[in-house]
Amino acid sequence: MAAPALSMPLSPSAAPPVPALHPLARKRARSSRDTDLHADSLTTYMNQIRRIELLPNEIQDRLVRAFLEEGDEEAAKTLVWANLRLVVKVATDLHRPGHDLLDLIQEGNLGLTEALTRFDPNRGTSFVGYAHFWIRALIFNYLLNHTYPVRMGSSRDSRKLFFNLRKARRQLRAQGLEPTAENVAQYLEVDVDEVERVATLTSGGFSRLDAPLGGESDTTGRDMLPSEESSPEEQAHEHLFHEHLQALAEEFVNTIDDSRRRTIWYERMIAVHPRQLDELGEEFGVSKERIRQLEMDMRKKFRVYLETRHAPTLEAYLAS
């Protein structure tokens, strides 16, 4: 049976906290301009959830069955409220410098409600254990994607390295081993290339391309990047080459006596927007395949014309 839909948003910055019901609106309702207000919101939230009664696992399992089997939303709300402290505990354990604890709590609350909609009581797993998995999973995913400006990736190896790289290095040193990429990869059972990639991203500093390089100049890192455009010399060379090639094409057309072939030459090979084969075929009363054959024949003749009469000139332009 599909889980009933949940309906109300959950935000740890709101007071009092209201359990999130599906679909979830990812709201982080706080102002980064007022640190004191933000701290007060976190303190208020913590004080309120401490007053929520904890429920034994047996009661929680009965509540989740009532929601999944009977659509009892009051049971779902009670269940979510009873586990808000679990979310805070997991978020606090996983909290890293530079991250907002409220953001981690918010992600954990989303994991809690996700667990409620996905839980299968017939698999012999307690709801608390299943919810703990989803809470950690969403907080892990948030940290993985928001710790560094370069995305680490969402593979199993990336997650393992992101959270265990430093620990693995400490363990290897404690064993008297050098924490090389090969040793870390063997210790964590991941690829060496993945270890080197994540280690490079986590150990190197990041700088913005639009940040000034220093001094009195307004030059930024972006200004020092090589341009993707051709240099003026290359542009001039290309312009002269195309002019010469166009002149050769004009000379070649004087060697074409047949008016139909001349038209095909201009309409298919010289025009900025070539006409369709079937249009020219209808104009001359032949199939488009015949037009294509005439076009290919003239291309071959033009190539021979260039090779026999103007190859030295073209080679000089190409070599310059």
Short mmCIF file of C-alpha atoms in Angstrom, two decimals:
data_model
loop_
_atom_site.label_atom_id
_atom_site.label_comp_id
_atom_site.label_asym_id
_atom_site.label_seq_id
_atom_site.Cartn_x
_atom_site.Cartn_y
_atom_site.Cartn_z
CA MET A 1 0.00 0.00 0.00
CA ALA A 2 1.33 3.43 -0.89
CA ALA A 3 1.99 5.77 1.99
CA PRO A 4 -0.58 8.52 2.50
CA ALA A 5 0.49 11.98 1.46
CA LEU A 6 1.83 14.35 4.09
CA SER A 7 0.89 17.96 3.92
CA MET A 8 2.44 20.56 6.27
CA PRO A 9 5.97 22.07 6.14
CA LEU A 10 8.54 21.51 8.85
CA SER A 11 11.11 24.18 9.65
CA PRO A 12 13.30 24.16 12.77
CA SER A 13 13.51 27.94 12.59
CA ALA A 14 9.77 28.24 13.09
CA ALA A 15 8.32 28.46 16.57
CA PRO A 16 6.67 26.29 17.67
CA PRO A 17 7.96 23.47 15.45
CA VAL A 18 5.34 21.81 13.28
CA PRO A 19 6.08 18.33 11.87
CA ALA A 20 6.71 18.34 8.13
CA LEU A 21 4.19 16.45 6.07
CA HIS A 22 4.70 15.38 2.43
CA PRO A 23 5.26 16.97 -0.10
CA LEU A 24 7.99 18.90 1.63
CA ALA A 25 8.65 22.60 1.08
CA ARG A 26 12.36 23.17 1.65
CA LYS A 27 12.18 26.37 3.63
CA ARG A 28 15.06 27.71 5.60
CA ALA A 29 13.27 30.67 7.12
CA ARG A 30 16.00 32.66 8.70
CA SER A 31 17.75 35.94 8.01
CA SER A 32 21.53 35.85 7.57
CA ARG A 33 21.60 39.57 8.35
CA ASP A 34 20.61 39.15 11.97
CA THR A 35 22.88 36.70 13.82
CA ASP A 36 21.25 37.30 17.19
CA LEU A 37 17.80 36.53 15.84
CA HIS A 38 19.17 33.39 14.24
CA ALA A 39 20.73 32.23 17.53
CA ASP A 40 17.47 32.97 19.32
CA SER A 41 15.58 30.84 16.80
CA LEU A 42 17.89 27.88 17.39
CA THR A 43 17.67 28.28 21.18
CA THR A 44 13.87 28.57 21.07
CA TYR A 45 13.61 25.49 18.88
CA MET A 46 15.88 23.45 21.20
CA ASN A 47 13.92 24.48 24.28
CA GLN A 48 10.61 23.54 22.68
CA ILE A 49 11.59 20.08 21.47
CA ARG A 50 13.02 19.23 24.92
CA ARG A 51 9.44 19.39 26.24
CA ILE A 52 8.22 16.80 23.71
CA GLU A 53 7.60 13.39 25.26
CA LEU A 54 9.74 10.53 23.97
CA LEU A 55 7.86 7.39 22.91
CA PRO A 56 8.97 3.75 23.21
CA ASN A 57 9.72 1.93 19.98
CA GLU A 58 6.61 -0.24 20.33
CA ILE A 59 4.32 2.77 20.43
CA GLN A 60 6.13 4.39 17.51
CA ASP A 61 5.68 1.23 15.43
CA ARG A 62 1.95 1.25 16.19
CA LEU A 63 1.70 4.90 15.20
CA VAL A 64 3.45 4.37 11.90
CA ARG A 65 1.13 1.48 11.09
CA ALA A 66 -1.85 3.68 11.88
CA PHE A 67 -0.58 6.26 9.43
CA LEU A 68 0.44 3.88 6.64
CA GLU A 69 -2.55 1.59 6.86
CA GLU A 70 -5.33 3.91 7.98
CA GLY A 71 -4.07 7.35 6.87
CA ASP A 72 -4.09 8.69 10.44
CA GLU A 73 -2.31 12.05 10.11
CA GLU A 74 -2.49 12.73 13.84
CA ALA A 75 -0.47 9.57 14.40
CA ALA A 76 2.06 10.80 11.81
CA LYS A 77 2.37 14.19 13.53
CA THR A 78 2.88 12.58 16.91
CA LEU A 79 5.51 10.26 15.45
CA VAL A 80 7.45 13.08 13.80
CA TRP A 81 7.30 15.26 16.92
CA ALA A 82 8.62 12.38 19.03
CA ASN A 83 11.72 12.07 16.84
CA LEU A 84 12.69 15.74 16.50
CA ARG A 85 15.29 15.31 19.23
CA LEU A 86 16.78 12.39 17.30
CA VAL A 87 17.24 14.71 14.32
CA VAL A 88 18.99 17.32 16.48
CA LYS A 89 21.31 14.68 17.95
CA VAL A 90 22.33 13.35 14.53
CA ALA A 91 22.72 16.88 13.11
CA THR A 92 24.88 17.91 16.07
CA ASP A 93 27.10 14.83 15.71
CA LEU A 94 27.61 15.54 12.01
CA HIS A 95 27.93 19.32 12.36
CA ARG A 96 31.05 20.72 10.70
CA PRO A 97 32.62 24.18 11.00
CA GLY A 98 31.29 26.55 8.41
CA HIS A 99 27.84 24.98 8.27
CA ASP A 100 24.68 26.23 9.92
CA LEU A 101 23.31 23.73 12.42
CA LEU A 102 19.77 24.83 11.56
CA ASP A 103 20.37 23.84 7.94
CA LEU A 104 21.51 20.40 9.03
CA ILE A 105 18.47 20.05 11.29
CA GLN A 106 16.26 21.07 8.41
CA GLU A 107 17.77 18.40 6.18
CA GLY A 108 17.44 15.85 8.95
CA ASN A 109 13.77 16.73 9.40
CA LEU A 110 13.27 16.12 5.70
CA GLY A 111 14.91 12.74 6.15
CA LEU A 112 12.58 11.98 9.05
CA THR A 113 9.46 12.66 7.02
CA GLU A 114 10.92 10.78 4.06
CA ALA A 115 11.40 7.77 6.33
CA LEU A 116 7.78 8.00 7.44
CA THR A 117 6.49 7.81 3.86
CA ARG A 118 8.87 4.98 2.88
CA PHE A 119 8.80 2.78 5.99
CA ASP A 120 7.62 -0.81 5.60
CA PRO A 121 6.58 -2.19 9.03
CA ASN A 122 6.56 -5.75 7.67
CA ARG A 123 10.33 -5.93 7.24
CA GLY A 124 11.05 -6.36 10.93
CA THR A 125 12.91 -3.04 11.33
CA SER A 126 11.97 -0.50 13.97
CA PHE A 127 10.87 2.90 12.73
CA VAL A 128 13.50 4.66 14.87
CA GLY A 129 16.32 2.70 13.24
CA TYR A 130 14.92 3.29 9.76
CA ALA A 131 14.43 7.01 10.44
CA HIS A 132 17.98 7.28 11.78
CA PHE A 133 19.24 5.98 8.43
CA TRP A 134 17.27 8.55 6.39
CA ILE A 135 18.17 11.43 8.70
CA ARG A 136 21.88 10.69 8.34
CA ALA A 137 21.53 10.11 4.60
CA LEU A 138 20.02 13.53 3.87
CA ILE A 139 22.46 15.35 6.16
CA PHE A 140 25.37 13.50 4.52
CA ASN A 141 24.09 14.47 1.10
CA TYR A 142 23.77 18.11 2.13
CA LEU A 143 27.31 18.21 3.51
CA LEU A 144 28.69 16.48 0.45
CA ASN A 145 27.14 19.02 -1.90
CA HIS A 146 27.63 22.21 0.14
CA THR A 147 31.02 21.91 1.83
CA TYR A 148 33.06 22.79 -1.26
CA PRO A 149 32.25 24.96 -4.28
CA VAL A 150 33.25 22.02 -6.51
CA ARG A 151 30.80 19.13 -6.34
CA MET A 152 32.46 16.01 -4.94
CA GLY A 153 30.01 13.66 -6.57
CA SER A 154 27.34 11.34 -5.25
CA SER A 155 28.99 7.95 -5.72
CA ARG A 156 29.56 5.55 -2.85
CA ASP A 157 33.33 6.01 -3.08
CA SER A 158 33.03 9.80 -2.98
CA ARG A 159 30.86 9.73 0.12
CA LYS A 160 33.16 7.27 1.87
CA LEU A 161 36.22 9.38 1.11
CA PHE A 162 34.58 12.66 2.02
CA PHE A 163 33.71 11.52 5.54
CA ASN A 164 36.54 9.07 6.23
CA LEU A 165 39.65 10.42 4.47
CA ARG A 166 41.15 12.14 7.53
CA LYS A 167 40.27 9.23 9.80
CA ALA A 168 41.85 6.75 7.38
CA ARG A 169 45.06 8.79 7.29
CA ARG A 170 45.22 8.89 11.09
CA GLN A 171 44.64 5.14 11.31
CA LEU A 172 47.38 4.45 8.78
CA ARG A 173 49.86 6.66 10.65
CA ALA A 174 48.95 4.89 13.91
CA GLN A 175 49.86 1.61 12.20
CA GLY A 176 53.20 3.04 11.09
CA LEU A 177 52.15 3.32 7.45
CA GLU A 178 52.50 6.32 5.16
CA PRO A 179 49.01 7.61 4.23
CA THR A 180 49.67 7.53 0.49
CA ALA A 181 46.82 7.45 -2.02
CA GLU A 182 47.47 3.76 -2.62
CA ASN A 183 47.37 2.90 1.09
CA VAL A 184 44.24 4.98 1.69
CA ALA A 185 42.53 3.38 -1.32
CA GLN A 186 43.36 -0.09 -0.02
CA TYR A 187 42.27 0.81 3.53
CA LEU A 188 38.90 2.20 2.40
CA GLU A 189 38.49 -0.24 -0.53
CA VAL A 190 38.08 2.47 -3.16
CA ASP A 191 39.89 3.42 -6.37
CA VAL A 192 43.22 5.22 -6.15
CA ASP A 193 42.09 7.77 -8.74
CA GLU A 194 39.09 8.67 -6.59
CA VAL A 195 41.34 9.14 -3.55
CA GLU A 196 43.60 11.50 -5.48
CA ARG A 197 40.63 13.47 -6.86
CA VAL A 198 38.91 13.98 -3.50
CA ALA A 199 42.20 14.67 -1.71
CA THR A 200 43.04 17.39 -4.23
CA LEU A 201 39.65 19.05 -3.79
CA THR A 202 39.65 18.88 0.00
CA SER A 203 43.26 19.98 0.56
CA GLY A 204 43.50 22.83 -1.91
CA GLY A 205 42.14 26.28 -1.30
CA PHE A 206 39.53 27.83 -3.55
CA SER A 207 39.63 31.35 -4.94
CA ARG A 208 37.10 33.33 -6.91
CA LEU A 209 37.91 34.30 -10.46
CA ASP A 210 36.36 37.72 -9.93
CA ALA A 211 38.52 38.45 -6.86
CA PRO A 212 41.23 41.15 -7.31
CA LEU A 213 44.78 39.84 -7.60
CA GLY A 214 46.11 42.56 -5.33
CA GLY A 215 48.00 45.81 -5.68
CA GLU A 216 46.55 48.96 -7.15
CA SER A 217 45.33 47.21 -10.29
CA ASP A 218 41.74 46.06 -10.69
CA THR A 219 42.93 42.93 -12.48
CA THR A 220 41.10 39.73 -11.48
CA GLY A 221 41.89 36.09 -11.96
CA ARG A 222 39.42 35.93 -14.84
CA ASP A 223 41.42 38.62 -16.67
CA MET A 224 44.48 36.37 -16.61
CA LEU A 225 42.79 33.39 -18.24
CA PRO A 226 43.76 32.74 -21.88
CA SER A 227 41.22 34.06 -24.35
CA GLU A 228 39.20 31.57 -26.36
CA GLU A 229 39.11 33.97 -29.32
CA SER A 230 41.67 33.97 -32.11
CA SER A 231 44.49 36.48 -31.94
CA PRO A 232 44.37 39.52 -34.30
CA GLU A 233 47.14 37.92 -36.38
CA GLU A 234 45.16 34.68 -36.71
CA GLN A 235 42.00 36.57 -37.60
CA ALA A 236 43.83 38.58 -40.27
CA HIS A 237 45.40 35.44 -41.69
CA GLU A 238 42.04 33.68 -41.81
CA HIS A 239 40.41 36.69 -43.48
CA LEU A 240 43.10 36.86 -46.19
CA PHE A 241 42.90 33.14 -46.80
CA HIS A 242 39.13 33.22 -47.28
CA GLU A 243 39.42 36.20 -49.60
CA HIS A 244 41.94 34.33 -51.72
CA LEU A 245 39.81 31.18 -51.72
CA GLN A 246 36.78 33.21 -52.80
CA ALA A 247 38.78 34.70 -55.67
CA LEU A 248 39.78 31.21 -56.80
CA ALA A 249 36.15 30.11 -56.66
CA GLU A 250 35.17 33.04 -58.88
CA GLU A 251 37.90 32.05 -61.35
CA PHE A 252 36.73 28.43 -61.35
CA VAL A 253 33.11 29.33 -62.15
CA ASN A 254 34.31 30.82 -65.45
CA THR A 255 35.36 27.32 -66.49
CA ILE A 256 31.78 26.03 -66.11
CA ASP A 257 29.91 26.23 -69.43
CA ASP A 258 26.66 24.55 -68.40
CA SER A 259 24.13 27.01 -66.89
CA ARG A 260 22.59 24.32 -64.69
CA ARG A 261 25.95 23.49 -63.15
CA ARG A 262 26.65 27.19 -62.61
CA THR A 263 23.36 27.55 -60.74
CA ILE A 264 24.10 24.53 -58.59
CA TRP A 265 27.58 25.95 -57.89
CA TYR A 266 26.21 29.27 -56.68
CA GLU A 267 23.11 27.91 -54.88
CA ARG A 268 24.78 24.96 -53.15
CA MET A 269 28.46 25.79 -52.70
CA ILE A 270 28.76 29.58 -52.59
CA ALA A 271 25.50 30.74 -51.01
CA VAL A 272 25.46 31.53 -47.29
CA HIS A 273 22.18 29.63 -47.01
CA PRO A 274 22.32 26.78 -49.58
CA ARG A 275 19.08 25.72 -51.25
CA GLN A 276 17.70 22.25 -50.74
CA LEU A 277 18.49 19.51 -53.25
CA ASP A 278 14.83 18.80 -53.92
CA GLU A 279 14.16 22.51 -54.68
CA LEU A 280 16.88 22.59 -57.34
CA GLY A 281 15.75 19.23 -58.68
CA GLU A 282 12.21 20.55 -59.12
CA GLU A 283 13.54 23.69 -60.83
CA PHE A 284 15.53 21.69 -63.41
CA GLY A 285 13.10 18.79 -63.70
CA VAL A 286 15.46 16.15 -62.31
CA SER A 287 15.70 14.17 -59.08
CA LYS A 288 17.48 15.53 -56.03
CA GLU A 289 19.89 12.62 -56.34
CA ARG A 290 20.93 13.94 -59.77
CA ILE A 291 21.54 17.38 -58.27
CA ARG A 292 23.68 15.78 -55.57
CA GLN A 293 25.71 13.91 -58.21
CA LEU A 294 26.35 17.12 -60.16
CA GLU A 295 27.39 18.90 -56.97
CA MET A 296 29.85 16.16 -56.01
CA ASP A 297 31.28 16.17 -59.54
CA MET A 298 31.93 19.93 -59.37
CA ARG A 299 33.54 19.59 -55.94
CA LYS A 300 36.00 17.09 -57.36
CA LYS A 301 36.76 19.33 -60.34
CA PHE A 302 37.27 22.34 -58.07
CA ARG A 303 39.71 20.33 -55.93
CA VAL A 304 41.66 19.35 -59.06
CA TYR A 305 41.58 22.97 -60.22
CA LEU A 306 43.14 24.13 -56.95
CA GLU A 307 45.76 21.39 -56.89
CA THR A 308 46.92 21.90 -60.45
CA ARG A 309 46.83 25.68 -60.81
CA HIS A 310 46.95 27.29 -57.40
CA ALA A 311 48.42 24.77 -54.97
CA PRO A 312 51.66 26.78 -54.34
CA THR A 313 49.68 29.91 -53.45
CA LEU A 314 47.36 28.04 -51.08
CA GLU A 315 50.24 26.22 -49.43
CA ALA A 316 51.97 29.55 -48.85
CA TYR A 317 48.88 30.94 -47.15
CA LEU A 318 48.43 27.81 -45.03
CA ALA A 319 52.09 27.80 -43.98
CA SER A 320 52.30 31.51 -43.13
#
